[in-house]
PDB file of C-alpha atoms and ligand atoms in Angstrom:
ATOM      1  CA  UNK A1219    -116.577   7.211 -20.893  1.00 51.00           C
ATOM      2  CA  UNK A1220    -114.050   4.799 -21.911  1.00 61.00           C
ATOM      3  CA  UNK A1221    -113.635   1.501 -20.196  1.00 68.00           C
ATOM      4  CA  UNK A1222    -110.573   0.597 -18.307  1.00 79.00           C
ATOM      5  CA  UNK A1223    -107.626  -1.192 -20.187  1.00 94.00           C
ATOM      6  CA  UNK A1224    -107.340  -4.712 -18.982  1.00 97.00           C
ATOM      7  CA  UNK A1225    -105.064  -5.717 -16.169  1.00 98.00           C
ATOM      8  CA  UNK A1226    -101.864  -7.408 -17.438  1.00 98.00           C
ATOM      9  CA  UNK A1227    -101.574 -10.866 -15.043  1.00 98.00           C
ATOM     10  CA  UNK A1228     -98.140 -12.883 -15.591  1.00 99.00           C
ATOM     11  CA  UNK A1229     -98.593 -16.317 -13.452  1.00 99.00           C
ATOM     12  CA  UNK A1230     -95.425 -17.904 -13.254  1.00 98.00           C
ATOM     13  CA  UNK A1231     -94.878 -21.073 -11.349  1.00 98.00           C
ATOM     14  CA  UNK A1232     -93.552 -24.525 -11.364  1.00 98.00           C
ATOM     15  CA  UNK A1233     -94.438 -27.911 -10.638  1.00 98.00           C
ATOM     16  CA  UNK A1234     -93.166 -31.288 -10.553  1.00 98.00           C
ATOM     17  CA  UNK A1235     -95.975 -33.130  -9.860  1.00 97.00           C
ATOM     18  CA  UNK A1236     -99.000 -31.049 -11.186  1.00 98.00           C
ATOM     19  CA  UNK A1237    -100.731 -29.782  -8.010  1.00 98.00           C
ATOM     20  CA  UNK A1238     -98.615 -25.609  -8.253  1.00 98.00           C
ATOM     21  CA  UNK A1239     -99.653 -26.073 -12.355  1.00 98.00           C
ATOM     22  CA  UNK A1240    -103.707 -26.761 -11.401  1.00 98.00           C
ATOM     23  CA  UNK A1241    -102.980 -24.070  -8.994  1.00 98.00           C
ATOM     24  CA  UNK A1242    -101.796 -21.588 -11.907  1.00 98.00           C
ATOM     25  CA  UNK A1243    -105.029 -22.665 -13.971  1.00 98.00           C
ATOM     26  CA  UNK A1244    -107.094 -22.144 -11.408  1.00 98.00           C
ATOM     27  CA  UNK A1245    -105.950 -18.693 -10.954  1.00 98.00           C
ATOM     28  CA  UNK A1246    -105.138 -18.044 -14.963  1.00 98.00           C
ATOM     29  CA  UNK A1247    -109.219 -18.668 -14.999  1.00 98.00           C
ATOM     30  CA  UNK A1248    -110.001 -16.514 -12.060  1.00 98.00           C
ATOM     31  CA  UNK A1249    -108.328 -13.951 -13.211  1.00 98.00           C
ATOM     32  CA  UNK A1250    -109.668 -13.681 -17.266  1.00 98.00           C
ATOM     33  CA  UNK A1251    -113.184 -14.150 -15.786  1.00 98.00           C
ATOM     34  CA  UNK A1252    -112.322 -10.676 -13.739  1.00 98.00           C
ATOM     35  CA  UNK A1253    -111.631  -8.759 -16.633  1.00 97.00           C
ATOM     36  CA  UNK A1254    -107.395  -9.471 -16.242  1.00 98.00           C
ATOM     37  CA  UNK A1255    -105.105 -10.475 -19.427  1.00 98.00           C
ATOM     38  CA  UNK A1256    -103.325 -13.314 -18.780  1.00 98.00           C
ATOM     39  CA  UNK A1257    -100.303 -15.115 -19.341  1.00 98.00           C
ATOM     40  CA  UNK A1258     -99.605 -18.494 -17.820  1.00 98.00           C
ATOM     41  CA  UNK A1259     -95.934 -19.336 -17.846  1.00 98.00           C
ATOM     42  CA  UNK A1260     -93.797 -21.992 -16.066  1.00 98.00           C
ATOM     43  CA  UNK A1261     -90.732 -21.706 -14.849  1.00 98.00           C
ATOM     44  CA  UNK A1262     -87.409 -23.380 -16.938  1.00 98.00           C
ATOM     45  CA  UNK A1263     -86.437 -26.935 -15.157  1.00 98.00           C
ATOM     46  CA  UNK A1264     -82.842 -27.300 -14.261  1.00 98.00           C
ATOM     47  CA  UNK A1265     -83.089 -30.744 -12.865  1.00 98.00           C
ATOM     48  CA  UNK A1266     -81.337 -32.997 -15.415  1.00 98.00           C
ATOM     49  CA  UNK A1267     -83.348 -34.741 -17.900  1.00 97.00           C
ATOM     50  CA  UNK A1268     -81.457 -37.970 -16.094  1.00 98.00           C
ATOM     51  CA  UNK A1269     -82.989 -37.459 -12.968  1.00 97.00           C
ATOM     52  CA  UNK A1270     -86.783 -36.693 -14.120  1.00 98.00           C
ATOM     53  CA  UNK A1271     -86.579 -39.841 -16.165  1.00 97.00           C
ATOM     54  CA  UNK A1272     -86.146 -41.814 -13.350  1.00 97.00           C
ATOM     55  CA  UNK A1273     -89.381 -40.773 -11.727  1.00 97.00           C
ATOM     56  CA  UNK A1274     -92.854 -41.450 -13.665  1.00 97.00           C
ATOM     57  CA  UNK A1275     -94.907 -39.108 -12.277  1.00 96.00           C
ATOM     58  CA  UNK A1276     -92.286 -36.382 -12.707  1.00 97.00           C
ATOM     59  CA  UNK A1277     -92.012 -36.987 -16.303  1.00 98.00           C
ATOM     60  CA  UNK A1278     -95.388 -37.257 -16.995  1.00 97.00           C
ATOM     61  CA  UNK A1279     -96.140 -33.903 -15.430  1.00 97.00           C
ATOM     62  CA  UNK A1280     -93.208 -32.403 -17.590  1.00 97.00           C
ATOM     63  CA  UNK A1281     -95.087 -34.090 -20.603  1.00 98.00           C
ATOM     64  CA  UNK A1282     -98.379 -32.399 -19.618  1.00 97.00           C
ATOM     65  CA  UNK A1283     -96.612 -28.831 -19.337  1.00 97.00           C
ATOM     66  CA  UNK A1284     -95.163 -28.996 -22.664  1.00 97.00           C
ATOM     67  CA  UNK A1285     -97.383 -26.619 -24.087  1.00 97.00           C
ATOM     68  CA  UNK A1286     -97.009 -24.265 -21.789  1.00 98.00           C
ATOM     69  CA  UNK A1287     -94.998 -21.007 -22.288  1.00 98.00           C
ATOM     70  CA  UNK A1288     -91.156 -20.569 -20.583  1.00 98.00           C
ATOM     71  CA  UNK A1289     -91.329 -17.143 -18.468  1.00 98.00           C
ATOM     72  CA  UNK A1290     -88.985 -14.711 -19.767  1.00 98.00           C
ATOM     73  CA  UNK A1291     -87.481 -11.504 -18.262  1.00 98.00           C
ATOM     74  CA  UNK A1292     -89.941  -9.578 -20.897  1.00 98.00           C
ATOM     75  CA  UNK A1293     -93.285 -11.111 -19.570  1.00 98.00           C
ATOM     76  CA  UNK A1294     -92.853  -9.757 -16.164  1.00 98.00           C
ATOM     77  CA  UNK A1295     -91.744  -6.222 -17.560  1.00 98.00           C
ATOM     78  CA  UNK A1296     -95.127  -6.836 -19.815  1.00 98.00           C
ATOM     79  CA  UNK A1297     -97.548  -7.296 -16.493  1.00 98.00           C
ATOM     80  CA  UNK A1298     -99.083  -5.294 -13.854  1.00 98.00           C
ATOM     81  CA  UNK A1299     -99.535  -7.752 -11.984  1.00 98.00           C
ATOM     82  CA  UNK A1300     -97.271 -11.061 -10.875  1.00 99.00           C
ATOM     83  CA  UNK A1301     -98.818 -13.541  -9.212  1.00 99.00           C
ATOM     84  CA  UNK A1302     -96.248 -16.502  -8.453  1.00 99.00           C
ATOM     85  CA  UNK A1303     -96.807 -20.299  -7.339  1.00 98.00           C
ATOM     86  CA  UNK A1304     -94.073 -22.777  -6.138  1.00 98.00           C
ATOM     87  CA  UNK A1305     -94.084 -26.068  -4.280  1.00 98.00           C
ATOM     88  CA  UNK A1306     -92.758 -25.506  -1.042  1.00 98.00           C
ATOM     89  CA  UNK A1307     -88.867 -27.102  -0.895  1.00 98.00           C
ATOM     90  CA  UNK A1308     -87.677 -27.774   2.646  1.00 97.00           C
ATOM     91  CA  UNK A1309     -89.640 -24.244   3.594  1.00 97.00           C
ATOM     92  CA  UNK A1310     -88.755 -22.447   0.890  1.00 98.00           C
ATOM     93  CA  UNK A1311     -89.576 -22.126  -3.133  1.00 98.00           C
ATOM     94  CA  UNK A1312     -88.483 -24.412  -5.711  1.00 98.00           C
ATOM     95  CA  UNK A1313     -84.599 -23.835  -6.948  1.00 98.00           C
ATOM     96  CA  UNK A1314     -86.413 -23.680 -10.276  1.00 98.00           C
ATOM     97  CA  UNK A1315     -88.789 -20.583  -9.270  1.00 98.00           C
ATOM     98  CA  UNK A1316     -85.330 -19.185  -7.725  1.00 97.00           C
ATOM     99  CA  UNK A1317     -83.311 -19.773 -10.466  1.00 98.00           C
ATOM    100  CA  UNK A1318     -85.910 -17.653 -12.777  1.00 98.00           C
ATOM    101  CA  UNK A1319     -85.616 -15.200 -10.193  1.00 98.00           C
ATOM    102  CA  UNK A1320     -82.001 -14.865 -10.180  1.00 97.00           C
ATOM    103  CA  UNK A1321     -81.989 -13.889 -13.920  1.00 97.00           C
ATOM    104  CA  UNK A1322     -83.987 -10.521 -13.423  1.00 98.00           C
ATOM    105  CA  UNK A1323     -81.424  -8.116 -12.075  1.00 97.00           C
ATOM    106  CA  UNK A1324     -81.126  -5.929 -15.073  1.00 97.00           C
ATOM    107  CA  UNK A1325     -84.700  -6.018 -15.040  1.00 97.00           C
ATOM    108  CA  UNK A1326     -85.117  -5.082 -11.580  1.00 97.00           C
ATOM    109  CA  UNK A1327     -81.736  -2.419 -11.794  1.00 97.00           C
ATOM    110  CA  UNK A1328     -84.040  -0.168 -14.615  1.00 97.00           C
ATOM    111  CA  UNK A1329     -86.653  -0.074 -12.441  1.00 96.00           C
ATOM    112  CA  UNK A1330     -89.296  -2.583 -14.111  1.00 97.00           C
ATOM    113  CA  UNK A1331     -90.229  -4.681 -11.530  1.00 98.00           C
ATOM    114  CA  UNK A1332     -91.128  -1.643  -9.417  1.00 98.00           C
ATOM    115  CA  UNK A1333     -94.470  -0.585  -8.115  1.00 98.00           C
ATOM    116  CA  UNK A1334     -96.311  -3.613  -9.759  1.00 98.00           C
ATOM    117  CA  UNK A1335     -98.436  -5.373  -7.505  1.00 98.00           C
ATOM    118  CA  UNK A1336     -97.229  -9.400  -6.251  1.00 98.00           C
ATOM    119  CA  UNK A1337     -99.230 -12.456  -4.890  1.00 99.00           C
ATOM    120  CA  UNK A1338     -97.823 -16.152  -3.938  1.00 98.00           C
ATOM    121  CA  UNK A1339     -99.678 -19.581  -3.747  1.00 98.00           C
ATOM    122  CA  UNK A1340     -97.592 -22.417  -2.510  1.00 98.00           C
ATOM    123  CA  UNK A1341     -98.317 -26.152  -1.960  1.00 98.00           C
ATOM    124  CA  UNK A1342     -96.947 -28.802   0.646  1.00 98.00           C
ATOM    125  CA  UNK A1343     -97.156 -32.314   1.621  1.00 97.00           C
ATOM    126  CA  UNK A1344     -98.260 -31.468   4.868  1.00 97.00           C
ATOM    127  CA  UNK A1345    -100.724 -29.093   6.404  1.00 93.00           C
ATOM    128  CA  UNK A1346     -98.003 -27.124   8.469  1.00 94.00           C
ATOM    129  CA  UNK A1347     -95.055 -27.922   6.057  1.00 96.00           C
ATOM    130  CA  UNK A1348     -93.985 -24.587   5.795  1.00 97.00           C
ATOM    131  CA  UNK A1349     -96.233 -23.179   3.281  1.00 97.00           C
ATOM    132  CA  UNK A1350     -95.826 -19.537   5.583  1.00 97.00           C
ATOM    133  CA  UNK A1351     -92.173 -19.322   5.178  1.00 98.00           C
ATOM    134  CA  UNK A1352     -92.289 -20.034   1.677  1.00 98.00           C
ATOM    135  CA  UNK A1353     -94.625 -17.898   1.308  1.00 98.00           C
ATOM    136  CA  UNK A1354     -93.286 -15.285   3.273  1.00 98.00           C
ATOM    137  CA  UNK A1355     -89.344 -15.707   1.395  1.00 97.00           C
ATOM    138  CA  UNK A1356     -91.657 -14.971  -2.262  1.00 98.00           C
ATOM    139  CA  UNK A1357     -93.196 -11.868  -0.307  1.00 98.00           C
ATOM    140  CA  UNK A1358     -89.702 -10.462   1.000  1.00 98.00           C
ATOM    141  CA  UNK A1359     -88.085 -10.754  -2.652  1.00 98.00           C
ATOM    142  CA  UNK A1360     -91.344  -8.815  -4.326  1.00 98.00           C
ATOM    143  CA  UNK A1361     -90.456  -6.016  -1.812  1.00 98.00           C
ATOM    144  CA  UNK A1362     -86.662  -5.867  -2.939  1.00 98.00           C
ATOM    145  CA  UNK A1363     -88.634  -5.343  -6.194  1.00 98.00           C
ATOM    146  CA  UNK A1364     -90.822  -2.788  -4.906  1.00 98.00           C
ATOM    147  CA  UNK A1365     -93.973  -4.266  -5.301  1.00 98.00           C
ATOM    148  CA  UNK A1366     -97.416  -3.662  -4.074  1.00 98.00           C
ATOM    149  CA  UNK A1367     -98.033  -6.514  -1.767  1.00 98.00           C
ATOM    150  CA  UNK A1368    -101.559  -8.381  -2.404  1.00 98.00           C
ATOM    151  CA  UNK A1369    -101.755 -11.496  -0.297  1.00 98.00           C
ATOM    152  CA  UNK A1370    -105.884 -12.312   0.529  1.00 98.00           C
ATOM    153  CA  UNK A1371    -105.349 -11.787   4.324  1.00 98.00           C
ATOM    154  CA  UNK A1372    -108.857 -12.657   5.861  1.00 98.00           C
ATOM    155  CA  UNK A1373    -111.284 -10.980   2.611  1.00 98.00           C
ATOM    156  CA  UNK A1374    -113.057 -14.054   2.303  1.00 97.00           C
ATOM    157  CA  UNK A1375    -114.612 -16.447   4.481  1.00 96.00           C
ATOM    158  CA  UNK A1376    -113.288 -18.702   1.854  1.00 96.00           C
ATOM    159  CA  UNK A1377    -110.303 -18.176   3.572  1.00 96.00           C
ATOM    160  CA  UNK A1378    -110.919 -20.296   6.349  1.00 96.00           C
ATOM    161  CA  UNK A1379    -112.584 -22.973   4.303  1.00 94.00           C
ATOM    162  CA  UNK A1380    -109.010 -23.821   3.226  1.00 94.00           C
ATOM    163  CA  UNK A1381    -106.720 -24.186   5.861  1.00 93.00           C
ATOM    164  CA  UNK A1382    -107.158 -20.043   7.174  1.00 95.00           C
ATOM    165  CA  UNK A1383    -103.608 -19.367   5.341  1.00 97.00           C
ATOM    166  CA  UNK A1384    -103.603 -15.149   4.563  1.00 98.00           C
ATOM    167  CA  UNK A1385    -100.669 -15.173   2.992  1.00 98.00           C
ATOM    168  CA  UNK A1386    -101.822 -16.580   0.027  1.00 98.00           C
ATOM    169  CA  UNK A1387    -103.218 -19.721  -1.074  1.00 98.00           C
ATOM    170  CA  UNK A1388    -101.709 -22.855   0.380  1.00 97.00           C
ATOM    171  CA  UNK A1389    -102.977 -26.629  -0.460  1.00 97.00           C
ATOM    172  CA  UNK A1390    -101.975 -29.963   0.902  1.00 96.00           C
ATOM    173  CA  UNK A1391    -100.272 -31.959  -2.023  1.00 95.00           C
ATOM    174  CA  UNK A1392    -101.444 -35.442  -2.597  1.00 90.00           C
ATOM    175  CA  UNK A1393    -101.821 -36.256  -6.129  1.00 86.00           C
ATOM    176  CA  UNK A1394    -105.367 -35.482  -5.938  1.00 91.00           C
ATOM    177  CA  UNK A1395    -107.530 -33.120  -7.421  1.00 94.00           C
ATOM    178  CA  UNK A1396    -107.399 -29.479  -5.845  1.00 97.00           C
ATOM    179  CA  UNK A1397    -110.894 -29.347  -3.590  1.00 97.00           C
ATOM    180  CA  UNK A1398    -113.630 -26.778  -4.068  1.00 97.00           C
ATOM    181  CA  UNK A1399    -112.482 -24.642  -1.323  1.00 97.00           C
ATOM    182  CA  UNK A1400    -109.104 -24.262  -2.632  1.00 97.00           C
ATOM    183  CA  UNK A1401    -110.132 -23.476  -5.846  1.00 98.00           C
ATOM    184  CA  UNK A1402    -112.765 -20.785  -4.205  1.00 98.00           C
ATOM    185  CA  UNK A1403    -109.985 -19.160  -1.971  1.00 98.00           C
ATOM    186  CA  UNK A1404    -107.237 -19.379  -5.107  1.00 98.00           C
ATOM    187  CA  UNK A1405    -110.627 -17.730  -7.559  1.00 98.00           C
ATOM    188  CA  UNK A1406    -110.419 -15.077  -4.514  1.00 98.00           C
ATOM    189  CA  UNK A1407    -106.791 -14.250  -4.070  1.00 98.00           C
ATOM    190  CA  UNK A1408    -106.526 -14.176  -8.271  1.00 98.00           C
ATOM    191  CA  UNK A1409    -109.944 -11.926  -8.596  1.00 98.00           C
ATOM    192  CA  UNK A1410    -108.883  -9.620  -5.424  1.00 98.00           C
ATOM    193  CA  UNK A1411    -104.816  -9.135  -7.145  1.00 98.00           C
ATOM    194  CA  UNK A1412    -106.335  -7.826 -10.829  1.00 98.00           C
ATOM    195  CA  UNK A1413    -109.246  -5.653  -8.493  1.00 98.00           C
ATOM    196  CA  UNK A1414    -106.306  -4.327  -6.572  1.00 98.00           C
ATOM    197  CA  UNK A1415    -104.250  -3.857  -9.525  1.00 98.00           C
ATOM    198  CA  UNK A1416    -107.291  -2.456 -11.980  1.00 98.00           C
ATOM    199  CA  UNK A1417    -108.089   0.663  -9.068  1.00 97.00           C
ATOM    200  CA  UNK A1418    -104.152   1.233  -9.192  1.00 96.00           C
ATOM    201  CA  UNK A1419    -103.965   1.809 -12.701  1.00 92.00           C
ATOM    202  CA  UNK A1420    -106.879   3.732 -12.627  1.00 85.00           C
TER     203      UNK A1420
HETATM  204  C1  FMN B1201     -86.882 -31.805  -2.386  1.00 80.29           C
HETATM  205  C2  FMN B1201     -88.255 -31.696  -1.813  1.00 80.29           C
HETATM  206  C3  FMN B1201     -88.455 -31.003  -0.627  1.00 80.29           C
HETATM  207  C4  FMN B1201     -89.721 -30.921  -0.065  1.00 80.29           C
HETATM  208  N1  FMN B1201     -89.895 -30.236   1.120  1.00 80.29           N
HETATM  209  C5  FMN B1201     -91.107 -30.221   1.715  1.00 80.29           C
HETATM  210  C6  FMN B1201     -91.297 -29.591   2.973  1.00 80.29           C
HETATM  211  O1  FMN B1201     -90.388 -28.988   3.549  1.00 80.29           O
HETATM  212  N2  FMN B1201     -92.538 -29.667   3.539  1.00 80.29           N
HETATM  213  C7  FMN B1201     -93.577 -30.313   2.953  1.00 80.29           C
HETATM  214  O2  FMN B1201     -94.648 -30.380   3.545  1.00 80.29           O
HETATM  215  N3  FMN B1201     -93.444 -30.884   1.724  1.00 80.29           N
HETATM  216  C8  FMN B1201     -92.232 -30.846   1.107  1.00 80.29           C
HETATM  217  N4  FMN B1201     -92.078 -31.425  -0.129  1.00 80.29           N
HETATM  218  C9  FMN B1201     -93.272 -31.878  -0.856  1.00 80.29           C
HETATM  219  C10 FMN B1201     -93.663 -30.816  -1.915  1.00 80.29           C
HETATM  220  O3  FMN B1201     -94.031 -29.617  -1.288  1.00 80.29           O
HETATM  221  C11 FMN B1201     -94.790 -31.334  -2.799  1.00 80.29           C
HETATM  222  O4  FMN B1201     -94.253 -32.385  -3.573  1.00 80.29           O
HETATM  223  C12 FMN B1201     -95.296 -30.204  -3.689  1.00 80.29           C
HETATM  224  O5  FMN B1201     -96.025 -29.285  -2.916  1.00 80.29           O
HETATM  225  C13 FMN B1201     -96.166 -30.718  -4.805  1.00 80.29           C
HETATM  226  O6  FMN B1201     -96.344 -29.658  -5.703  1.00 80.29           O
HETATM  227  P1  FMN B1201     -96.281 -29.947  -7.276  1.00 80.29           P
HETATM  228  O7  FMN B1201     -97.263 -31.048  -7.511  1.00 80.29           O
HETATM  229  O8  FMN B1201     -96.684 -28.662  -7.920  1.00 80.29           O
HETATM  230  O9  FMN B1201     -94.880 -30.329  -7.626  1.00 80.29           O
HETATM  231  C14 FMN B1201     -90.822 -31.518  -0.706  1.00 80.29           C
HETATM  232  C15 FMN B1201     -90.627 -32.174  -1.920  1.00 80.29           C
HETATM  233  C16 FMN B1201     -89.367 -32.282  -2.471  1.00 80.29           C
HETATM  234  C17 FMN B1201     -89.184 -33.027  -3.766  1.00 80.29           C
END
């Protein structure tokens, strides 16, 4: 009996502050301790240089993610699996995430972005800042893709130790460091997308 080949995980997101990249860690660790191959990638900033130099933290996040890897049209036709993370931005996802997003047409016209499976994390300032529609705008686009939706809906009482969100992980931005129930609920929406993905590949 052979074992199964690993589950390919591309976690894309973006972050100005640091909170959607501890998010994408969290998950990135998740997700290798399940069995998954992953890549971590950020998303390329379009906000002028100008502008992020005139905000410290900003910069010094940017600073922090300079080691990480620029997503690329060929890392989501690499995956199984996409699992995506984005501040929420006036209820929707970053114009960085979107701006990624808007390069992948010829991708998605062959047919590559199609029947891979798709999960979204988001973060606000505020408890009811409109993590949902974010999250929902990042499920609607994965279904003009064709993906297999994998949100955690209620699998976990972790779930409800973390604000009860089911469409995917959703934490209260502060600065501070994520809690041990959103890290539990983000370990269970990560583990539950390469499970899901691993008994679709077979
Ligand atoms: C332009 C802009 C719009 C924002 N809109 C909202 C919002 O609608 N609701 C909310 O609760 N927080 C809002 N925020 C706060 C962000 O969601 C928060 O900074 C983000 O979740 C932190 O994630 P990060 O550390 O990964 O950048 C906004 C922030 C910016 C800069």
């Amino acid at each position: 009996m052979t074992s199964p080949t690993p589950v390919k995980l591309a976690i894309v997101y973006y972050s100005t502050y640091g909170t959607n990249h501890a998010m994408a860690q969290a998950a990135a660790e998740a997700a290798q301790a399940a069995g998954a191959e992953v890549r971590l990638l950020k998303v390329a900033e379009t906000a002028p240089q100008a502008v992020i130099d005139t905000q410290d933290a900003w910069k010094a996040q940017q600073e922090r993610m300079a080691g990480v890897p620029t997503a690329s049209a060929a890392d989501l036709e690499w995956a199984d699996a996409f699992l995506f993370s984005s501040p929420t931005r006036f209820g929707g996802a970053a114009s960085q995430i979107r701006a990624y997003i808007d390069t992948l047409g010829g991708l998605w016209g062959s047919g590559k972005l199609a029947n891979k499976t798709f999960s979204a994390m988001t973060s606000a300032q505020n408890p009811n800042g409109g993590q949902e529609t974010t999250l929902q705008t990042l499920y609607v686009m994965a279904m003009h893709w064709g993906c297999i939706l994998v949100p955690p809906g209620y699998t976990d009482p972790v779930i409800f130790a973390s604000g009860g969100n089911p469409y995917g992980a959703s934490v209260t931005a502060g600065g501070q460091p994520l809690s041990p129930e959103d890290r539990a609920s983000i370990a269970h929406q990560a583990r539950r997308l390469v499970e899901v993905t691993q008994k679709l590949k077979g």
